[in-house]
PDB file of C-alpha atoms in Angstrom:
ATOM      1  CA  MET A   1     -51.210  12.272  47.316  1.00 70.00           C
ATOM      2  CA  THR A   2     -51.838  15.308  46.211  1.00 76.00           C
ATOM      3  CA  ARG A   3     -51.553  16.936  42.741  1.00 87.00           C
ATOM      4  CA  ILE A   4     -49.441  19.665  43.850  1.00 88.00           C
ATOM      5  CA  SER A   5     -49.074  21.718  47.096  1.00 90.00           C
ATOM      6  CA  ILE A   6     -50.492  25.076  46.667  1.00 89.00           C
ATOM      7  CA  GLY A   7     -49.048  26.384  49.466  1.00 88.00           C
ATOM      8  CA  GLN A   8     -45.560  25.698  47.658  1.00 90.00           C
ATOM      9  CA  THR A   9     -46.292  26.366  43.983  1.00 92.00           C
ATOM     10  CA  ASN A  10     -48.349  29.666  45.154  1.00 91.00           C
ATOM     11  CA  LYS A  11     -46.980  31.005  48.117  1.00 95.00           C
ATOM     12  CA  LEU A  12     -48.754  34.560  47.938  1.00 96.00           C
ATOM     13  CA  GLY A  13     -51.888  33.125  46.969  1.00 94.00           C
ATOM     14  CA  TYR A  14     -51.825  30.585  49.624  1.00 93.00           C
ATOM     15  CA  ALA A  15     -50.559  33.375  52.225  1.00 96.00           C
ATOM     16  CA  ALA A  16     -53.514  35.316  51.234  1.00 96.00           C
ATOM     17  CA  VAL A  17     -56.277  32.843  52.031  1.00 96.00           C
ATOM     18  CA  ILE A  18     -54.061  31.945  55.309  1.00 96.00           C
ATOM     19  CA  GLY A  19     -55.282  35.715  56.064  1.00 97.00           C
ATOM     20  CA  MET A  20     -58.538  35.161  55.275  1.00 96.00           C
ATOM     21  CA  GLU A  21     -58.622  32.131  57.682  1.00 96.00           C
ATOM     22  CA  ALA A  22     -56.798  33.797  60.547  1.00 97.00           C
ATOM     23  CA  TYR A  23     -59.457  36.669  60.191  1.00 97.00           C
ATOM     24  CA  ALA A  24     -62.409  33.978  60.399  1.00 97.00           C
ATOM     25  CA  ARG A  25     -61.076  32.628  63.422  1.00 97.00           C
ATOM     26  CA  LYS A  26     -60.531  35.508  65.654  1.00 98.00           C
ATOM     27  CA  SER A  27     -63.879  37.053  64.222  1.00 98.00           C
ATOM     28  CA  VAL A  28     -66.066  34.036  64.259  1.00 98.00           C
ATOM     29  CA  PRO A  29     -66.860  31.907  67.487  1.00 97.00           C
ATOM     30  CA  VAL A  30     -65.106  29.172  67.057  1.00 97.00           C
ATOM     31  CA  ASP A  31     -68.236  26.599  67.416  1.00 97.00           C
ATOM     32  CA  LEU A  32     -70.142  28.677  64.854  1.00 98.00           C
ATOM     33  CA  LEU A  33     -66.770  28.681  62.782  1.00 98.00           C
ATOM     34  CA  GLU A  34     -66.617  24.518  62.444  1.00 98.00           C
ATOM     35  CA  LEU A  35     -70.530  24.145  61.914  1.00 98.00           C
ATOM     36  CA  LEU A  36     -70.281  26.497  59.166  1.00 98.00           C
ATOM     37  CA  LYS A  37     -67.213  24.979  57.459  1.00 98.00           C
ATOM     38  CA  LEU A  38     -68.547  21.373  58.029  1.00 98.00           C
ATOM     39  CA  ARG A  39     -71.603  22.292  56.332  1.00 98.00           C
ATOM     40  CA  ALA A  40     -70.080  24.206  53.237  1.00 98.00           C
ATOM     41  CA  SER A  41     -67.314  21.221  53.020  1.00 98.00           C
ATOM     42  CA  ILE A  42     -70.177  18.645  53.079  1.00 98.00           C
ATOM     43  CA  LEU A  43     -72.395  21.106  50.628  1.00 98.00           C
ATOM     44  CA  ASN A  44     -68.890  20.826  47.988  1.00 97.00           C
ATOM     45  CA  GLY A  45     -68.172  17.073  48.329  1.00 96.00           C
ATOM     46  CA  CYS A  46     -64.619  17.977  50.322  1.00 96.00           C
ATOM     47  CA  GLY A  47     -63.745  14.695  52.045  1.00 95.00           C
ATOM     48  CA  PHE A  48     -60.936  16.146  53.099  1.00 93.00           C
ATOM     49  CA  CYS A  49     -62.581  19.289  54.794  1.00 96.00           C
ATOM     50  CA  VAL A  50     -65.255  17.091  56.291  1.00 97.00           C
ATOM     51  CA  ASP A  51     -63.251  14.872  57.754  1.00 95.00           C
ATOM     52  CA  MET A  52     -60.902  18.006  59.513  1.00 95.00           C
ATOM     53  CA  HIS A  53     -64.051  20.167  60.774  1.00 97.00           C
ATOM     54  CA  ALA A  54     -65.871  17.045  62.101  1.00 97.00           C
ATOM     55  CA  THR A  55     -62.636  16.445  64.173  1.00 96.00           C
ATOM     56  CA  ALA A  56     -62.037  19.767  64.827  1.00 97.00           C
ATOM     57  CA  GLY A  57     -65.881  20.299  66.229  1.00 97.00           C
ATOM     58  CA  LEU A  58     -65.128  17.290  68.188  1.00 97.00           C
ATOM     59  CA  LYS A  59     -61.962  19.004  70.029  1.00 97.00           C
ATOM     60  CA  HIS A  60     -63.916  21.917  70.551  1.00 97.00           C
ATOM     61  CA  ARG A  61     -66.558  19.995  72.587  1.00 97.00           C
ATOM     62  CA  ILE A  62     -69.369  20.359  69.712  1.00 97.00           C
ATOM     63  CA  PRO A  63     -72.100  17.586  70.824  1.00 97.00           C
ATOM     64  CA  SER A  64     -71.309  14.348  67.922  1.00 96.00           C
ATOM     65  CA  ARG A  65     -75.149  14.501  67.344  1.00 97.00           C
ATOM     66  CA  LYS A  66     -74.984  18.134  66.398  1.00 97.00           C
ATOM     67  CA  LEU A  67     -72.044  17.307  63.826  1.00 98.00           C
ATOM     68  CA  HIS A  68     -74.035  14.164  62.598  1.00 97.00           C
ATOM     69  CA  ALA A  69     -76.933  16.772  61.706  1.00 98.00           C
ATOM     70  CA  VAL A  70     -75.249  19.389  60.270  1.00 98.00           C
ATOM     71  CA  GLY A  71     -75.587  17.005  56.734  1.00 97.00           C
ATOM     72  CA  ALA A  72     -79.796  17.349  57.402  1.00 98.00           C
ATOM     73  CA  TRP A  73     -79.715  20.163  59.658  1.00 98.00           C
ATOM     74  CA  ARG A  74     -83.479  21.447  57.811  1.00 98.00           C
ATOM     75  CA  HIS A  75     -84.694  18.351  59.330  1.00 98.00           C
ATOM     76  CA  ALA A  76     -82.849  18.528  62.638  1.00 98.00           C
ATOM     77  CA  LYS A  77     -83.703  21.830  63.302  1.00 98.00           C
ATOM     78  CA  ALA A  78     -83.818  20.807  67.650  1.00 98.00           C
ATOM     79  CA  LEU A  79     -80.262  19.850  67.697  1.00 98.00           C
ATOM     80  CA  PHE A  80     -79.488  23.675  66.849  1.00 98.00           C
ATOM     81  CA  THR A  81     -80.009  27.133  68.544  1.00 98.00           C
ATOM     82  CA  GLU A  82     -81.507  29.869  66.336  1.00 98.00           C
ATOM     83  CA  ARG A  83     -77.986  31.180  65.829  1.00 98.00           C
ATOM     84  CA  GLU A  84     -76.510  28.420  64.596  1.00 98.00           C
ATOM     85  CA  LEU A  85     -79.632  27.672  61.982  1.00 98.00           C
ATOM     86  CA  ALA A  86     -79.299  31.067  60.737  1.00 98.00           C
ATOM     87  CA  VAL A  87     -75.153  30.537  60.262  1.00 98.00           C
ATOM     88  CA  LEU A  88     -76.147  27.120  58.541  1.00 98.00           C
ATOM     89  CA  ALA A  89     -78.919  28.485  55.901  1.00 98.00           C
ATOM     90  CA  LEU A  90     -76.414  31.620  55.606  1.00 98.00           C
ATOM     91  CA  THR A  91     -73.858  28.993  54.458  1.00 98.00           C
ATOM     92  CA  ASP A  92     -76.316  27.220  52.168  1.00 98.00           C
ATOM     93  CA  ALA A  93     -76.932  30.457  50.262  1.00 97.00           C
ATOM     94  CA  LEU A  94     -73.164  31.709  50.110  1.00 97.00           C
ATOM     95  CA  THR A  95     -71.893  28.191  49.224  1.00 97.00           C
ATOM     96  CA  LEU A  96     -75.136  27.060  46.654  1.00 95.00           C
ATOM     97  CA  LEU A  97     -75.391  30.758  44.891  1.00 91.00           C
ATOM     98  CA  ALA A  98     -78.747  30.924  43.232  1.00 89.00           C
ATOM     99  CA  PRO A  99     -79.044  33.369  40.377  1.00 89.00           C
ATOM    100  CA  ASP A 100     -80.979  35.715  42.524  1.00 88.00           C
ATOM    101  CA  GLY A 101     -77.777  35.316  45.462  1.00 91.00           C
ATOM    102  CA  VAL A 102     -79.064  35.376  49.302  1.00 95.00           C
ATOM    103  CA  SER A 103     -82.745  35.541  49.488  1.00 95.00           C
ATOM    104  CA  ASP A 104     -84.137  38.027  51.496  1.00 95.00           C
ATOM    105  CA  ASP A 105     -85.798  35.598  54.037  1.00 96.00           C
ATOM    106  CA  VAL A 106     -82.058  34.115  54.537  1.00 97.00           C
ATOM    107  CA  TRP A 107     -80.597  37.823  54.917  1.00 97.00           C
ATOM    108  CA  GLN A 108     -83.567  38.922  57.407  1.00 97.00           C
ATOM    109  CA  ASP A 109     -83.258  35.590  59.648  1.00 97.00           C
ATOM    110  CA  ALA A 110     -79.508  36.356  60.078  1.00 98.00           C
ATOM    111  CA  THR A 111     -79.603  39.900  60.882  1.00 98.00           C
ATOM    112  CA  ARG A 112     -82.134  38.978  63.612  1.00 97.00           C
ATOM    113  CA  HIS A 113     -79.037  37.124  65.344  1.00 98.00           C
ATOM    114  CA  PHE A 114     -76.016  39.140  64.384  1.00 98.00           C
ATOM    115  CA  ASP A 115     -74.698  42.642  63.639  1.00 98.00           C
ATOM    116  CA  ASP A 116     -73.492  44.099  60.574  1.00 98.00           C
ATOM    117  CA  GLY A 117     -69.824  43.534  61.716  1.00 97.00           C
ATOM    118  CA  GLU A 118     -70.701  40.099  62.767  1.00 98.00           C
ATOM    119  CA  LEU A 119     -72.541  39.183  59.332  1.00 98.00           C
ATOM    120  CA  GLY A 120     -69.661  40.484  57.541  1.00 97.00           C
ATOM    121  CA  ALA A 121     -67.022  38.454  59.557  1.00 97.00           C
ATOM    122  CA  LEU A 122     -69.454  35.483  58.474  1.00 98.00           C
ATOM    123  CA  ILE A 123     -69.267  36.187  54.974  1.00 97.00           C
ATOM    124  CA  LEU A 124     -65.957  36.212  55.049  1.00 97.00           C
ATOM    125  CA  ALA A 125     -65.782  32.816  56.671  1.00 98.00           C
ATOM    126  CA  ILE A 126     -67.817  30.921  54.629  1.00 98.00           C
ATOM    127  CA  SER A 127     -66.101  32.048  51.602  1.00 97.00           C
ATOM    128  CA  THR A 128     -62.773  31.206  53.170  1.00 97.00           C
ATOM    129  CA  ILE A 129     -63.875  27.827  53.459  1.00 97.00           C
ATOM    130  CA  ASN A 130     -65.310  27.492  50.129  1.00 97.00           C
ATOM    131  CA  VAL A 131     -61.693  28.617  48.787  1.00 97.00           C
ATOM    132  CA  TRP A 132     -60.449  25.901  50.980  1.00 96.00           C
ATOM    133  CA  ASN A 133     -62.713  23.422  50.075  1.00 95.00           C
ATOM    134  CA  ARG A 134     -62.095  23.956  45.991  1.00 96.00           C
ATOM    135  CA  ILE A 135     -58.096  23.841  46.501  1.00 94.00           C
ATOM    136  CA  ALA A 136     -58.492  20.462  48.580  1.00 94.00           C
ATOM    137  CA  ILE A 137     -60.442  19.284  45.945  1.00 95.00           C
ATOM    138  CA  ALA A 138     -58.580  20.349  42.684  1.00 95.00           C
ATOM    139  CA  THR A 139     -55.639  19.342  44.454  1.00 93.00           C
ATOM    140  CA  GLU A 140     -57.202  16.002  45.517  1.00 91.00           C
ATOM    141  CA  MET A 141     -55.945  16.219  49.356  1.00 90.00           C
ATOM    142  CA  GLN A 142     -56.938  13.288  51.440  1.00 89.00           C
ATOM    143  CA  PRO A 143     -57.848  12.720  55.142  1.00 88.00           C
ATOM    144  CA  PRO A 144     -54.656  11.803  56.942  1.00 86.00           C
ATOM    145  CA  ILE A 145     -54.419   8.597  58.650  1.00 83.00           C
ATOM    146  CA  ASP A 146     -54.044   8.217  62.286  1.00 76.00           C
ATOM    147  CA  GLU A 147     -50.725   6.093  62.719  1.00 71.00           C
ATOM    148  CA  LYS A 148     -52.250   4.844  66.279  1.00 65.00           C
ATOM    149  CA  ASN A 149     -55.890   4.646  64.973  1.00 60.00           C
ATOM    150  CA  PRO A 150     -55.949   3.282  61.620  1.00 63.00           C
ATOM    151  CA  ILE A 151     -59.026   2.719  59.624  1.00 62.00           C
ATOM    152  CA  ALA A 152     -60.559  -0.832  60.123  1.00 55.00           C
TER     153      ALA A 152
END
């Protein structure tokens, strides 16, 4: 059980995050969106969101090998396209924001695959999943257990 339900206690703030989520969903291709959400959630240690986005990735027909490799993508590059690799690198840079920000190398690689509008949408999508991760972790959200397929 969660500590609090931010959707109930802080409706306006929660609605703002829902708005960011809606923008991300319409602005970033679903395969890239689920990969970046899964990667950020792994980096942040958000079990609720890792479960959610691995499950969503399967529903969106992202190969399971690719989903399993997101956690170690730098050592499984052959499983990803160049665009996906650029998104994963950008996700790492924005999620694990270093004192100097996003490196020029990561940024330049991303600009080879995405125009300014697409880059903006990716930045907002990565920022949004980081907000969701922090909400889920702070409130101790747990992955749901499917009654039809309980955990062994």
